[in-house]
Each structure stands twice: as structure tokens, then as C-alpha cells.
CSV table of C-alpha atoms in Angstrom, one decimal:
chain,number,residue,atom,x,y,z
A,1,MET,CA,123.9,125.8,-100.2
A,2,ARG,CA,126.7,127.2,-98.1
A,3,ARG,CA,125.8,129.6,-95.2
A,4,PHE,CA,128.5,131.6,-93.4
A,5,PHE,CA,129.3,134.7,-91.5
A,6,THR,CA,132.0,137.2,-92.7
A,7,ILE,CA,133.6,139.2,-89.9
A,8,LEU,CA,133.6,142.8,-91.1
A,9,GLU,CA,134.8,144.4,-87.9
A,10,GLY,CA,136.6,143.1,-84.8
A,11,GLU,CA,139.0,140.3,-84.2
A,12,GLY,CA,139.4,138.1,-87.3
A,13,LYS,CA,138.3,140.8,-89.7
A,14,GLY,CA,137.8,139.5,-93.2
A,15,THR,CA,137.6,135.8,-92.2
A,16,HIS,CA,134.6,133.6,-93.0
A,17,LYS,CA,132.9,131.4,-90.4
A,18,PRO,CA,130.7,128.6,-91.9
A,19,LEU,CA,127.4,127.4,-90.4
A,20,THR,CA,127.7,123.6,-90.5
A,21,SER,CA,125.0,122.4,-88.2
A,22,ASN,CA,121.3,123.1,-87.5
A,23,LEU,CA,122.2,124.8,-84.2
A,24,THR,CA,125.3,127.2,-84.0
A,25,ILE,CA,126.3,128.9,-80.8
A,26,VAL,CA,128.1,132.3,-81.2
A,27,GLY,CA,129.9,133.6,-78.2
A,28,ARG,CA,133.2,134.2,-76.3
A,29,SER,CA,133.3,130.7,-74.8
A,30,ARG,CA,135.9,128.3,-76.2
A,31,ASN,CA,133.1,125.8,-76.4
A,32,ALA,CA,131.1,128.0,-78.7
A,33,ASP,CA,130.7,126.7,-82.3
A,34,LEU,CA,131.7,130.2,-83.5
A,35,GLN,CA,134.1,131.7,-81.0
A,36,ILE,CA,134.4,135.5,-80.9
A,37,GLU,CA,137.3,137.1,-79.0
A,38,ASP,CA,135.5,140.2,-77.8
A,39,SER,CA,135.2,141.3,-74.1
A,40,LEU,CA,131.7,142.6,-74.8
A,41,VAL,CA,130.5,139.3,-76.3
A,42,SER,CA,128.9,136.9,-73.8
A,43,ARG,CA,130.0,133.3,-73.7
A,44,ARG,CA,126.6,132.3,-75.3
A,45,HIS,CA,125.7,135.5,-77.2
A,46,LEU,CA,123.7,134.3,-80.2
A,47,GLU,CA,121.9,131.1,-81.3
A,48,ILE,CA,121.7,130.4,-85.0
A,49,ARG,CA,119.1,127.8,-86.1
A,50,ILE,CA,118.6,126.4,-89.6
A,51,GLU,CA,115.1,125.1,-90.2
A,52,GLY,CA,114.6,123.9,-93.7
A,53,GLU,CA,115.8,126.7,-96.0
A,54,VAL,CA,115.4,129.4,-93.4
A,55,VAL,CA,118.1,130.6,-91.0
A,56,PHE,CA,117.0,132.2,-87.7
A,57,VAL,CA,119.0,134.2,-85.2
A,58,GLU,CA,118.2,134.9,-81.5
A,59,ASN,CA,119.9,137.1,-79.0
A,60,LYS,CA,120.8,135.2,-75.8
A,61,SER,CA,122.8,137.9,-74.0
A,62,THR,CA,121.8,140.8,-71.8
A,63,HIS,CA,124.5,142.8,-73.5
A,64,GLY,CA,122.2,142.9,-76.5
A,65,SER,CA,122.6,142.5,-80.2
A,66,PHE,CA,121.7,144.5,-83.3
A,67,LEU,CA,120.4,143.4,-86.6
A,68,ASN,CA,120.9,145.9,-89.4
A,69,GLY,CA,121.3,148.7,-86.9
A,70,LYS,CA,118.1,147.8,-84.9
A,71,PRO,CA,117.9,145.9,-81.5
A,72,LEU,CA,117.6,142.2,-82.1
A,73,VAL,CA,114.4,141.1,-80.2
A,74,GLY,CA,113.0,137.7,-80.4
A,75,VAL,CA,113.7,135.1,-83.1
A,76,VAL,CA,114.0,136.5,-86.6
A,77,SER,CA,115.1,135.1,-89.9
A,78,LEU,CA,118.4,136.1,-91.7
A,79,ASN,CA,118.7,137.2,-95.3
A,80,PRO,CA,122.0,137.3,-97.2
A,81,GLY,CA,123.6,140.7,-96.5
A,82,ASP,CA,122.1,141.1,-93.1
A,83,LEU,CA,124.5,142.7,-90.6
A,84,VAL,CA,124.7,141.5,-87.0
A,85,ASP,CA,126.5,143.6,-84.3
A,86,ILE,CA,127.6,142.0,-81.0
A,87,GLY,CA,130.0,143.9,-78.8
A,88,HIS,CA,132.8,145.4,-81.0
A,89,THR,CA,132.2,142.8,-83.7
A,90,LYS,CA,130.2,143.2,-86.9
A,91,LEU,CA,129.1,140.0,-88.7
A,92,CYS,CA,127.6,139.7,-92.2
A,93,TYR,CA,125.4,136.7,-93.0
A,94,GLU,CA,126.0,135.3,-96.5
A,95,GLU,CA,125.0,132.4,-98.7
A,96,SER,CA,126.6,130.9,-101.7
A,97,VAL,CA,126.1,127.9,-104.0
A,98,GLU,CA,128.1,124.7,-103.2
A,99,GLY,CA,131.8,125.3,-103.5
A,100,PRO,CA,134.7,126.8,-101.5
A,101,LEU,CA,134.0,129.8,-99.3
A,102,PRO,CA,135.1,133.2,-100.7
A,103,THR,CA,138.7,134.1,-100.1
A,104,SER,CA,138.0,137.7,-99.1
A,105,GLY,CA,135.3,139.8,-97.4
A,106,SER,CA,132.0,140.5,-99.3
A,107,GLU,CA,132.1,143.6,-101.4
A,108,SER,CA,130.3,146.7,-100.2
A,109,MET,CA,128.5,144.9,-97.4
A,110,GLU,CA,128.5,148.0,-95.2
A,111,SER,CA,126.7,150.0,-98.0
A,112,MET,CA,123.7,147.7,-98.1
A,113,SER,CA,120.5,148.9,-96.6
A,114,ALA,CA,120.1,148.6,-92.9
A,115,GLU,CA,116.3,148.6,-93.1
A,116,ILE,CA,114.3,145.6,-92.2
A,117,ASP,CA,110.5,145.2,-92.3
A,118,GLY,CA,110.0,143.7,-88.9
A,119,THR,CA,107.7,141.0,-90.3
A,120,ARG,CA,109.9,137.9,-90.1
A,121,VAL,CA,108.6,134.9,-88.3
A,122,ALA,CA,110.1,131.9,-86.6
A,123,ASP,CA,109.1,128.4,-85.5
A,124,SER,CA,108.4,129.2,-81.8
A,125,ASP,CA,105.6,128.3,-79.5
A,126,ALA,CA,106.0,131.4,-77.3
A,127,GLU,CA,107.5,134.9,-77.2
A,128,PRO,CA,111.0,134.7,-75.8
A,129,ILE,CA,111.6,136.2,-72.3
A,130,ASN,CA,113.4,139.5,-72.4
A,131,PRO,CA,115.4,139.6,-69.2
A,132,LYS,CA,115.3,143.4,-69.1
A,133,ASP,CA,111.5,143.8,-69.7
A,134,LYS,CA,109.9,142.5,-66.5
A,135,ASP,CA,106.7,144.4,-67.0
A,136,ALA,CA,106.0,143.1,-70.4
A,137,HIS,CA,107.0,139.6,-69.4
A,138,PRO,CA,106.0,139.1,-65.7
A,139,GLU,CA,107.0,135.4,-65.8
A,140,ALA,CA,110.6,136.5,-66.1
A,141,THR,CA,110.4,137.1,-62.4
A,142,ARG,CA,107.9,134.6,-61.1
A,143,ALA,CA,105.6,131.8,-62.1
A,144,MET,CA,102.4,130.3,-60.6
A,145,GLY,CA,102.4,126.6,-59.8
A,146,GLU,CA,100.2,124.8,-62.4
A,147,ASP,CA,99.3,122.0,-60.0
A,148,GLY,CA,97.7,124.1,-57.2
A,149,THR,CA,100.8,124.3,-55.2
A,150,ARG,CA,102.3,127.5,-53.9
A,151,MET,CA,103.8,130.2,-56.1
A,152,LEU,CA,107.4,129.9,-57.3
A,153,GLY,CA,109.1,133.1,-56.2
A,154,ALA,CA,111.7,135.1,-58.1
A,155,SER,CA,114.5,133.4,-56.2
A,156,GLU,CA,113.3,130.0,-57.4
A,157,LEU,CA,112.9,130.8,-61.1
A,158,PRO,CA,116.1,131.1,-63.3
A,159,ASN,CA,117.8,134.4,-63.0
A,160,TRP,CA,118.1,135.1,-66.7
A,161,ALA,CA,120.5,138.1,-66.2
A,162,SER,CA,122.7,136.9,-63.4
A,163,GLN,CA,125.2,134.9,-65.4
A,164,GLU,CA,125.7,137.7,-67.9
A,165,LYS,CA,126.3,140.2,-65.1
A,166,LEU,CA,129.0,137.8,-63.7
A,167,GLU,CA,130.5,137.6,-67.1
A,168,LYS,CA,130.7,141.3,-67.5
A,169,ALA,CA,132.4,141.6,-64.1
A,170,ALA,CA,134.8,138.8,-65.0
A,171,SER,CA,135.7,140.5,-68.3
A,172,SER,CA,136.5,143.8,-66.5
A,173,LYS,CA,138.7,142.0,-64.1
A,174,GLY,CA,140.3,140.1,-66.9
A,175,GLY,CA,141.8,143.4,-68.3
A,176,TRP,CA,143.7,143.9,-65.0
A,177,VAL,CA,144.9,140.3,-65.1
A,178,TRP,CA,146.3,140.7,-68.6
A,179,PHE,CA,148.0,144.0,-67.7
A,180,PHE,CA,149.7,142.4,-64.7
A,181,LEU,CA,150.8,139.4,-66.7
A,182,ALA,CA,152.3,141.6,-69.4
A,183,VAL,CA,154.4,143.4,-66.8
A,184,VAL,CA,155.6,140.1,-65.3
A,185,LEU,CA,156.4,138.7,-68.7
A,186,VAL,CA,158.5,141.7,-69.7
A,187,ALA,CA,160.4,141.5,-66.4
A,188,ALA,CA,160.9,137.7,-66.4
A,189,GLY,CA,161.8,137.3,-70.0
A,190,GLY,CA,160.6,135.0,-72.8
A,191,GLY,CA,161.5,131.8,-70.9
A,192,TYR,CA,158.3,132.0,-68.8
A,193,TRP,CA,156.0,132.9,-71.8
A,194,TYR,CA,154.3,129.6,-72.2
A,195,PHE,CA,153.6,129.1,-68.5
A,196,PHE,CA,152.0,132.5,-68.0
A,197,VAL,CA,150.0,132.5,-71.3
A,198,ARG,CA,148.6,129.1,-70.4
A,199,ASP,CA,147.6,130.1,-66.9
A,200,SER,CA,146.2,133.5,-68.0
A,201,ASP,CA,144.0,131.8,-70.6
A,202,ASN,CA,142.7,129.5,-67.9
A,203,ALA,CA,141.9,132.5,-65.7
A,204,ARG,CA,140.2,134.3,-68.6
A,205,GLU,CA,138.0,131.2,-69.3
A,206,ALA,CA,137.2,130.5,-65.6
A,207,GLY,CA,133.6,130.3,-66.5
A,208,PRO,CA,131.2,127.4,-66.9
A,209,MET,CA,132.2,124.1,-68.3
A,210,GLU,CA,130.1,122.4,-70.9
A,211,TYR,CA,128.6,118.9,-70.7
A,212,ARG,CA,127.6,117.4,-74.0
A,213,ASP,CA,125.5,114.3,-74.1
A,214,SER,CA,125.8,112.7,-77.5
A,215,LEU,CA,123.5,109.8,-76.7
A,216,TYR,CA,120.5,111.8,-75.6
A,217,GLY,CA,121.3,114.9,-77.6
A,218,PHE,CA,121.6,117.8,-75.1
A,219,ASN,CA,124.1,120.3,-73.7
A,220,LEU,CA,124.3,122.2,-70.5
A,221,GLU,CA,126.9,124.1,-68.6
A,222,TYR,CA,128.1,123.6,-65.0
A,223,PRO,CA,130.4,125.8,-62.8
A,224,GLN,CA,134.1,125.7,-63.1
A,225,GLY,CA,135.6,123.5,-60.4
A,226,TRP,CA,132.7,121.0,-60.3
A,227,SER,CA,133.6,117.5,-61.3
A,228,LYS,CA,132.0,114.2,-62.1
A,229,VAL,CA,130.9,112.4,-58.9
A,230,SER,CA,129.4,109.2,-60.4
A,231,GLU,CA,128.1,107.7,-63.6
A,232,SER,CA,125.8,104.7,-64.2
A,233,SER,CA,123.2,103.6,-66.7
A,234,GLY,CA,120.8,106.5,-67.1
A,235,GLU,CA,122.4,108.7,-64.5
A,236,ILE,CA,125.3,111.1,-64.4
A,237,VAL,CA,126.2,113.2,-61.3
A,238,TYR,CA,128.4,116.3,-61.2
A,239,GLY,CA,129.0,118.3,-58.1
A,240,THR,CA,131.2,120.1,-55.6
A,241,GLY,CA,132.1,119.1,-52.0
A,242,ALA,CA,131.5,115.8,-50.3
A,243,GLU,CA,128.1,114.9,-48.8
A,244,GLY,CA,128.3,115.6,-45.1
A,245,ASP,CA,130.5,118.7,-45.6
A,246,PRO,CA,129.1,122.1,-44.5
A,247,ALA,CA,128.4,123.1,-48.1
A,248,TRP,CA,128.0,120.8,-51.1
A,249,ALA,CA,125.8,120.7,-54.2
A,250,ARG,CA,124.9,118.2,-56.9
A,251,LEU,CA,123.8,118.3,-60.6
A,252,ASN,CA,121.9,115.1,-61.3
A,253,MET,CA,121.1,114.1,-64.9
A,254,HIS,CA,118.7,111.3,-65.4
A,255,THR,CA,118.0,110.0,-69.0
A,256,ASP,CA,116.1,107.2,-70.7
A,257,ARG,CA,114.8,106.3,-74.1
A,258,ASP,CA,111.6,104.4,-74.6
A,259,VAL,CA,109.0,104.4,-77.4
A,260,GLU,CA,106.3,105.2,-74.8
A,261,ASN,CA,108.0,108.5,-74.0
A,262,ALA,CA,106.8,109.8,-77.4
A,263,LEU,CA,103.2,108.9,-76.4
A,264,THR,CA,103.4,110.7,-73.0
A,265,GLY,CA,102.2,114.2,-72.8
A,266,LEU,CA,104.6,116.8,-71.3
A,267,THR,CA,102.2,117.7,-68.5
A,268,ASP,CA,101.0,114.2,-67.8
A,269,GLY,CA,104.6,112.9,-68.1
A,270,PHE,CA,105.8,115.3,-65.4
A,271,ASN,CA,103.0,114.3,-63.1
A,272,GLN,CA,104.2,110.7,-63.4
A,273,TYR,CA,107.8,111.8,-63.0
A,274,GLN,CA,106.9,113.2,-59.6
A,275,GLU,CA,106.4,109.6,-58.4
A,276,THR,CA,110.0,108.9,-59.3
A,277,LEU,CA,111.2,112.1,-57.5
A,278,LYS,CA,109.3,110.9,-54.4
A,279,LYS,CA,111.4,107.7,-54.4
A,280,ARG,CA,114.6,109.6,-55.2
A,281,TYR,CA,114.3,112.3,-52.5
A,282,ALA,CA,112.8,111.3,-49.1
A,283,GLY,CA,110.0,113.6,-48.1
A,284,PHE,CA,109.7,115.1,-51.6
A,285,GLU,CA,107.3,118.0,-51.8
A,286,LEU,CA,106.7,120.0,-55.1
A,287,ASN,CA,106.8,123.7,-54.4
A,288,GLY,CA,105.5,124.6,-57.9
A,289,SER,CA,106.0,124.0,-61.6
A,290,LYS,CA,105.7,125.9,-64.8
A,291,GLN,CA,106.3,125.3,-68.5
A,292,LEU,CA,109.1,127.5,-69.8
A,293,ASP,CA,111.2,127.8,-72.9
A,294,PHE,CA,114.9,127.3,-72.3
A,295,ASN,CA,116.9,128.1,-75.4
A,296,ASN,CA,115.4,125.7,-78.1
A,297,ALA,CA,113.5,123.4,-75.7
A,298,ARG,CA,110.1,123.6,-73.9
A,299,VAL,CA,110.6,122.3,-70.4
A,300,VAL,CA,108.7,121.9,-67.2
A,301,PHE,CA,110.6,123.9,-64.6
A,302,PHE,CA,110.0,122.9,-61.0
A,303,GLY,CA,111.1,123.7,-57.5
A,304,PHE,CA,111.0,121.2,-54.6
A,305,SER,CA,112.0,120.5,-51.0
A,306,SER,CA,112.6,117.2,-49.2
A,307,THR,CA,113.7,116.0,-45.7
A,308,LYS,CA,117.3,116.8,-46.2
A,309,LEU,CA,117.6,118.6,-49.5
A,310,ASP,CA,116.2,121.5,-51.5
A,311,GLY,CA,116.4,121.8,-55.2
A,312,LYS,CA,115.1,122.9,-58.6
A,313,GLY,CA,115.1,121.1,-61.9
A,314,ILE,CA,113.6,120.7,-65.4
A,315,TYR,CA,111.7,117.8,-67.1
A,316,VAL,CA,112.1,117.4,-70.9
A,317,LEU,CA,110.5,115.2,-73.5
A,318,ASN,CA,111.9,114.9,-77.1
A,319,ALA,CA,110.5,112.1,-79.2
A,320,GLU,CA,111.5,108.8,-77.4
A,321,THR,CA,113.9,110.6,-75.1
A,322,ARG,CA,113.1,111.7,-71.5
A,323,ILE,CA,115.5,113.9,-69.6
A,324,GLY,CA,115.4,115.0,-66.0
A,325,VAL,CA,117.9,117.5,-64.6
A,326,GLU,CA,117.9,118.3,-60.9
A,327,CYS,CA,120.1,120.6,-58.9
A,328,VAL,CA,120.2,119.9,-55.2
A,329,SER,CA,121.9,120.9,-52.0
A,330,PRO,CA,121.2,120.9,-48.2
A,331,ASP,CA,118.7,123.5,-47.1
A,332,SER,CA,121.4,125.1,-45.0
A,333,CYS,CA,123.5,126.1,-48.0
A,334,TYR,CA,120.8,126.2,-50.7
A,335,ASP,CA,120.9,130.0,-51.1
A,336,GLN,CA,124.6,129.8,-51.7
A,337,TYR,CA,124.1,127.7,-54.8
A,338,ALA,CA,120.7,129.1,-56.1
A,339,ALA,CA,122.3,131.4,-58.7
A,340,ALA,CA,124.5,128.6,-60.0
A,341,PHE,CA,121.5,126.3,-60.2
A,342,ASN,CA,119.6,128.9,-62.3
A,343,SER,CA,122.6,129.2,-64.7
A,344,ILE,CA,122.9,125.5,-65.1
A,345,LEU,CA,119.2,125.0,-65.9
A,346,GLN,CA,119.1,128.1,-68.2
A,347,SER,CA,122.0,126.7,-70.2
A,348,PHE,CA,120.1,123.5,-71.2
A,349,SER,CA,119.6,123.1,-75.0
A,350,LEU,CA,118.9,120.2,-77.3
A,351,ARG,CA,121.5,119.3,-79.9
A,352,ASP,CA,121.1,118.8,-83.7
A,353,VAL,CA,117.3,119.1,-83.8
A,354,SER,CA,115.4,121.6,-85.9
A,355,SER,CA,112.5,121.4,-83.4
A,356,GLN,CA,111.6,119.5,-80.2
A,357,GLN,CA,109.2,116.6,-80.7
A,358,PHE,CA,106.5,116.0,-78.0
A,359,ILE,CA,102.8,116.0,-77.5
A,360,ASP,CA,100.9,117.7,-74.7
A,361,PHE,CA,97.3,117.8,-73.4
A,362,PRO,CA,95.7,119.3,-70.3
A,363,MET,CA,94.9,117.3,-67.2
A,364,PRO,CA,91.2,116.5,-66.6
A,365,ASP,CA,89.2,119.1,-64.7
A,366,ASP,CA,87.0,118.4,-61.7
A,367,GLY,CA,83.9,118.1,-63.8
A,368,MET,CA,85.5,115.4,-66.0
A,369,GLN,CA,86.7,113.5,-62.9
A,370,GLN,CA,83.3,113.6,-61.3
A,371,LEU,CA,81.7,112.4,-64.6
A,372,ALA,CA,84.2,109.5,-64.7
A,373,LEU,CA,83.3,108.4,-61.2
A,374,ALA,CA,79.6,108.7,-61.9
A,375,ASN,CA,79.3,107.4,-65.4
A,376,ARG,CA,82.3,105.8,-67.0
A,377,ALA,CA,80.3,104.7,-70.0
A,378,GLU,CA,79.5,108.3,-70.9
A,379,VAL,CA,83.2,109.2,-70.6
A,380,SER,CA,84.0,106.4,-73.0
A,381,ARG,CA,81.3,107.6,-75.4
A,382,GLN,CA,82.7,111.1,-75.4
A,383,VAL,CA,86.2,109.9,-75.8
A,384,ASP,CA,85.2,107.8,-78.9
A,385,GLU,CA,83.4,110.8,-80.4
A,386,TYR,CA,86.3,113.2,-80.0
A,387,ALA,CA,88.7,110.5,-81.4
A,388,ARG,CA,86.4,109.9,-84.4
A,389,VAL,CA,86.2,113.6,-85.3
A,390,GLY,CA,89.9,114.0,-84.7
A,391,GLN,CA,90.7,111.1,-87.1
A,392,MET,CA,88.3,112.4,-89.7
A,393,LEU,CA,89.8,115.9,-89.6
A,394,LEU,CA,93.3,114.4,-89.8
A,395,ALA,CA,92.3,112.5,-92.9
A,396,ALA,CA,90.7,115.6,-94.4
A,397,ARG,CA,93.7,117.9,-93.5
A,398,ASP,CA,93.9,119.3,-97.1
A,399,VAL,CA,90.2,120.2,-97.3
A,400,LYS,CA,90.2,123.2,-94.9
A,401,PRO,CA,93.1,125.2,-93.6
A,402,ASP,CA,92.1,124.7,-89.9
A,403,ASN,CA,91.4,121.0,-90.1
A,404,LEU,CA,94.7,119.9,-88.7
A,405,TYR,CA,94.5,122.4,-85.8
A,406,GLU,CA,91.0,121.2,-85.0
A,407,SER,CA,92.2,117.6,-85.2
A,408,VAL,CA,94.9,118.3,-82.6
A,409,GLN,CA,92.3,119.9,-80.3
A,410,ASP,CA,89.9,116.9,-80.6
A,411,PHE,CA,92.6,114.4,-79.8
A,412,ARG,CA,93.7,116.5,-76.8
A,413,LYS,CA,90.2,116.6,-75.5
A,414,ALA,CA,89.9,112.8,-76.0
A,415,LEU,CA,93.1,112.2,-74.0
A,416,GLN,CA,92.1,114.6,-71.3
A,417,LEU,CA,88.9,112.6,-70.8
A,418,ALA,CA,90.6,109.2,-71.1
A,419,ILE,CA,92.8,109.8,-68.1
A,420,ALA,CA,89.9,111.2,-65.9
A,421,PRO,CA,88.8,107.8,-64.5
A,422,PRO,CA,90.8,106.3,-61.7
A,423,VAL,CA,92.3,103.9,-64.3
A,424,ARG,CA,92.9,105.5,-67.7
A,425,LEU,CA,91.0,104.0,-70.6
A,426,ALA,CA,92.5,101.2,-72.7
A,427,SER,CA,92.2,103.4,-75.7
A,428,PHE,CA,94.8,105.9,-74.3
A,429,ARG,CA,97.7,104.6,-76.4
A,430,THR,CA,95.7,104.7,-79.7
A,431,LEU,CA,94.6,108.3,-78.8
A,432,ALA,CA,98.2,109.3,-78.1
A,433,GLN,CA,99.3,108.0,-81.4
A,434,GLY,CA,96.6,109.9,-83.1
A,435,LEU,CA,97.6,113.1,-81.3
A,436,LEU,CA,101.3,112.5,-82.2
A,437,GLU,CA,100.5,112.1,-85.9
A,438,ALA,CA,98.2,115.2,-85.9
A,439,THR,CA,100.8,117.2,-84.1
A,440,LYS,CA,103.5,116.2,-86.5
A,441,GLN,CA,101.4,117.1,-89.5
A,442,PHE,CA,100.3,120.4,-88.0
A,443,ASN,CA,103.8,121.5,-87.1
A,444,ARG,CA,105.0,120.5,-90.6
A,445,ALA,CA,102.2,122.6,-92.1
A,446,LEU,CA,103.1,125.5,-89.9
A,447,ALA,CA,106.7,125.3,-90.8
A,448,HIS,CA,105.9,125.2,-94.5
A,449,GLN,CA,103.6,128.2,-94.2
A,450,ARG,CA,106.2,130.2,-92.3
A,451,TYR,CA,108.7,129.3,-95.1
A,452,GLU,CA,106.3,130.6,-97.8
A,453,ILE,CA,105.8,133.8,-95.9
A,454,THR,CA,109.6,134.3,-95.5
A,455,ARG,CA,110.2,133.5,-99.1
A,456,ALA,CA,107.6,136.0,-100.3
A,457,LEU,CA,109.1,138.7,-98.0
A,458,ASN,CA,112.6,137.9,-99.2
A,459,ASP,CA,111.4,138.2,-102.8
A,460,GLY,CA,109.9,141.5,-102.0
A,461,ASP,CA,106.4,140.2,-103.0
A,462,ASN,CA,104.3,141.8,-100.3
A,463,ALA,CA,101.0,140.8,-101.9
A,464,ARG,CA,101.9,137.1,-101.8
A,465,ALA,CA,103.3,137.5,-98.3
A,466,TYR,CA,100.0,139.1,-97.2
A,467,TRP,CA,97.9,136.2,-98.4
A,468,GLU,CA,100.3,133.6,-97.2
A,469,ALA,CA,100.1,135.2,-93.7
A,470,ASN,CA,96.3,135.2,-94.0
A,471,LYS,CA,96.4,131.5,-94.7
A,472,LEU,CA,98.5,131.0,-91.5
A,473,MET,CA,95.8,132.8,-89.5
A,474,GLN,CA,93.2,130.6,-91.1
A,475,MET,CA,95.1,127.5,-90.0
A,476,VAL,CA,94.7,128.4,-86.4
A,477,THR,CA,91.3,129.3,-85.1
A,478,ASP,CA,92.4,130.5,-81.7
A,479,LYS,CA,93.4,134.1,-81.9
A,480,THR,CA,95.5,133.9,-78.8
A,481,ASP,CA,97.7,131.1,-80.3
A,482,PRO,CA,101.3,132.2,-81.1
A,483,ALA,CA,101.0,131.0,-84.7
A,484,TYR,CA,97.9,133.1,-85.3
A,485,GLN,CA,99.7,136.1,-83.8
A,486,GLU,CA,102.7,135.6,-86.1
A,487,GLY,CA,100.4,135.8,-89.2
A,488,PHE,CA,98.5,138.7,-87.8
A,489,LYS,CA,101.7,140.7,-87.3
A,490,VAL,CA,102.7,140.2,-90.9
A,491,VAL,CA,99.2,141.2,-92.1
A,492,GLN,CA,99.3,144.3,-90.0
A,493,SER,CA,102.7,145.3,-91.4
A,494,ILE,CA,101.7,145.0,-95.0
A,495,GLN,CA,99.1,147.1,-96.7
A,496,ARG,CA,96.3,145.1,-98.2
A,497,PRO,CA,96.9,144.6,-102.0
A,498,ARG,CA,94.7,146.9,-104.1
A,499,GLY,CA,91.7,145.5,-105.8
A,500,GLN,CA,91.6,142.4,-103.5
């Protein structure tokens, strides 16, 4: 199956742009997979993800996007013939059987219906943050520390809109630059054409540079003018200024790959990572942490201070890979770089993955820790019981729709108890392997059910979509779970089939 966009309006009208990877970035940046020359298009305007047979689109720009004439909010699936408007550019999503791309634009695309049913669902653990909707999404401006430390203020969380505002200002200035260059070119003659075109292009693209790590599979952007400071095994440093200067900043990327990373929970792993940070930064103090979604990755965002430096960063797990990204500068000039740090962290994304692979479980509460100190044997007994039930439910995953969900919960409870004692139980690794398998099976089942719902909606079979959505709700017993909410929204949007 070939998937591609046809440009119906704007620069490159009539051309076809194929989607050749699981993640496609659409934007004005020359590093974008699908570059759109449009002053109202952001450098990273859209993300297109292919999951199985379904293609999802997500707006990443504060300029906004439109799908079939309606604002594009959240992550939604694309159907052949869907129209996507960004800036002055209109794109039409199309599919075709294997073979060469069409040689001309699709016929009568603009006459197709602009109506969508608003019931599409995507493989996402949380609602995306709308940078313009701070009341509906209070965490877009602040987050509470999950470890009992102080609140992370608005200045410490990523400023989701700041980079887009800078781009908009840069694009307006770019028009004057081009006008001035045109006058100079006419006056100076064609002999200077190449020189000025080259320099004006650099000026127009004086935005972030992109770092792509092929070994550990991630991308991020850093400011123009920053350069590589050092590189060693597992560590790459970019920055500006020399240490000791009045103002300098560093972007530190730390990576490693180990089979044990796949068995480390995101929350538990970050707690362990703090010990590494204490060794890396003298006087390290965590100011707060919060799990957030950055593009296609769930990360632990954190802010910290130390004897000489202040900073913020993200901690990421993906299967056997562990990634730590820290942005630091001296306290005296930290405010100068805070916005740049936010933009760097916000740009982080995983490459060539349909979904991030990791496990997670809560840390033990006070009652569990007290029980572990008073009666370790009882803790072991409860751990064994939760593990036994979790394994039984995993084996019987096809018997009841919610068995996989309950299996995940039991393994999580077992692990939460297993790390309550001063020394975690010897069964921890086996329990983590059980949670990893249950999580994989559960996520696979969710993805399949989402596909069935989408396929029914695409076929116009609302009755089948209704019951497939009901099944999704039955698979998740917690009504606050995002997956349950996805199914509930579909059910609400479709009238119950008559006689059933």
C-alpha cells in the first residue's frame, strides 16, 4: 500500500509527497521529512504516524491546522480523500495499491465531503496538551512534583508556544530580508546572485538545528550557533560559550543500552537515575518532576539545581534504551537560556517506532513500607499472590476482555510491594518480566481493537463500530483510563443499533 499527500493548493501544487516511514514530520524546516515552503507553516507543523494499517495526524503548531474544514485537535486517523489545511497549503491524503504514484492531482478532491464524524481514535496514553487552552489543560502551565518536592512553576515547564511565536516573528522579518535582497540583486547584477541567495537562505533558516541519533533512535533540535563540545561513549555535549565565560549553556545527552532497562519502570528508573545526577552535578537537588508526553514519547520532565548550575531535563525509556537529556547553565544566566532549554526538550521525539516500549508501576506507599519493615514475610506472601493471579490472568487473556488489563494491574501491585523493603525482593526481575509481557499483550490488544473501530467507521458500519467500541470499554475496567474514554466517546457519538 502506498500512502501519500497531494498538494492541492500552495507551493508545489499538483505534486505528490509519499509517506515512506512510520513517522513523518511536515513543516517548513529543511530537516522536515515533507518540507512545505509556506510562511504560515511552522518548522514542525504536523506529525504523521503509521500504526499498522492506520495513519494518524497530529497538529504540533500554535498556528493551527484544519482537517476537512474543522480545527485539528488531538490525534486523529486519516482516510483517503481527507483534506488537511496548514497555512496557505492544502494537502489531500491518498492511498493506492503498490505501483508508481499518480502523475497528476487526484480528481475532484475538493468536491469531496468535508464532514467527519469526530469519532476517530489513536494509540495515545493521554490527551495532548493544547498550548492555547490553559484552563482545560492546567498542566500546560505548571506541574506538581510527584516526589514530594516543590511545585514546578510555569517558567520551569516547557513553554509550548514560545518557539512558534519566535518562528512567526522570524517569518515576518524574513519578508523584509527578501525585499532588501531583491533590490540589492537588481542593482548589483546577476554576478552576485549565488552569493546572496545562499546567504539569504541561511538567514531564512536561522532556526534550530536538528540532532539525529541513529544508534539510540531519537531526534531533537538545538539553537542555531550551538556546536558540539565533546563526545564520548554514551555522552554527547552541545553548547554555546566556554565554561567560565559570563554566559554559557550546555545540552548534555546521555545514552545507554542494557537488557535491564526494559525491566525498569519509568518511575522507579528515574528515581535511580537521580543517584547518577547527584554524582554528575555537585550539590544536586531535584526541584520537581512530572510525567509528560513530548511528541511521540512519554518522558519524566524534571527541574533541578546544584552548587554551580541550574537545569532541566527529561528521562526516557524505550525497550532496552535509556536516554537522559539535561540542559544546564550557571544560575546567573539561567533565565537567559530557559526558553531555549524548553524548546530543546519539547522537540525530543523517538525515531522509527510505532509506539514507545516501557513498563511502569507506582512507588510503594507509607503503609507498604511500614509493613515491609514490620513483617517482610507478609510482604513476600502478598507479592506471590499478586504474581500468581497476574500470571493466571495473562494465560487466560482470551477468556474475558478485561483479563489483560487486570493482569497488568496485579503485576504492578506485586512490583510496588517488591520494592517496599529496604532491599528489593529477589523475585523483582521475574515480576518485571511478567509485567513486560502483560503490557505488550495489552497494548497489542488495544491497538487491534482501535484498528477494528477505525475500520468499521471507515466502512460506514456504525453498528459494528458501536460494538467494537463497547468491547474496548470492556477491556479496561477503570473508567478514568484514556483507553476507556476513547471507546466511550465513540459509543456516545453513535446511536445504539435498533433491536440490540
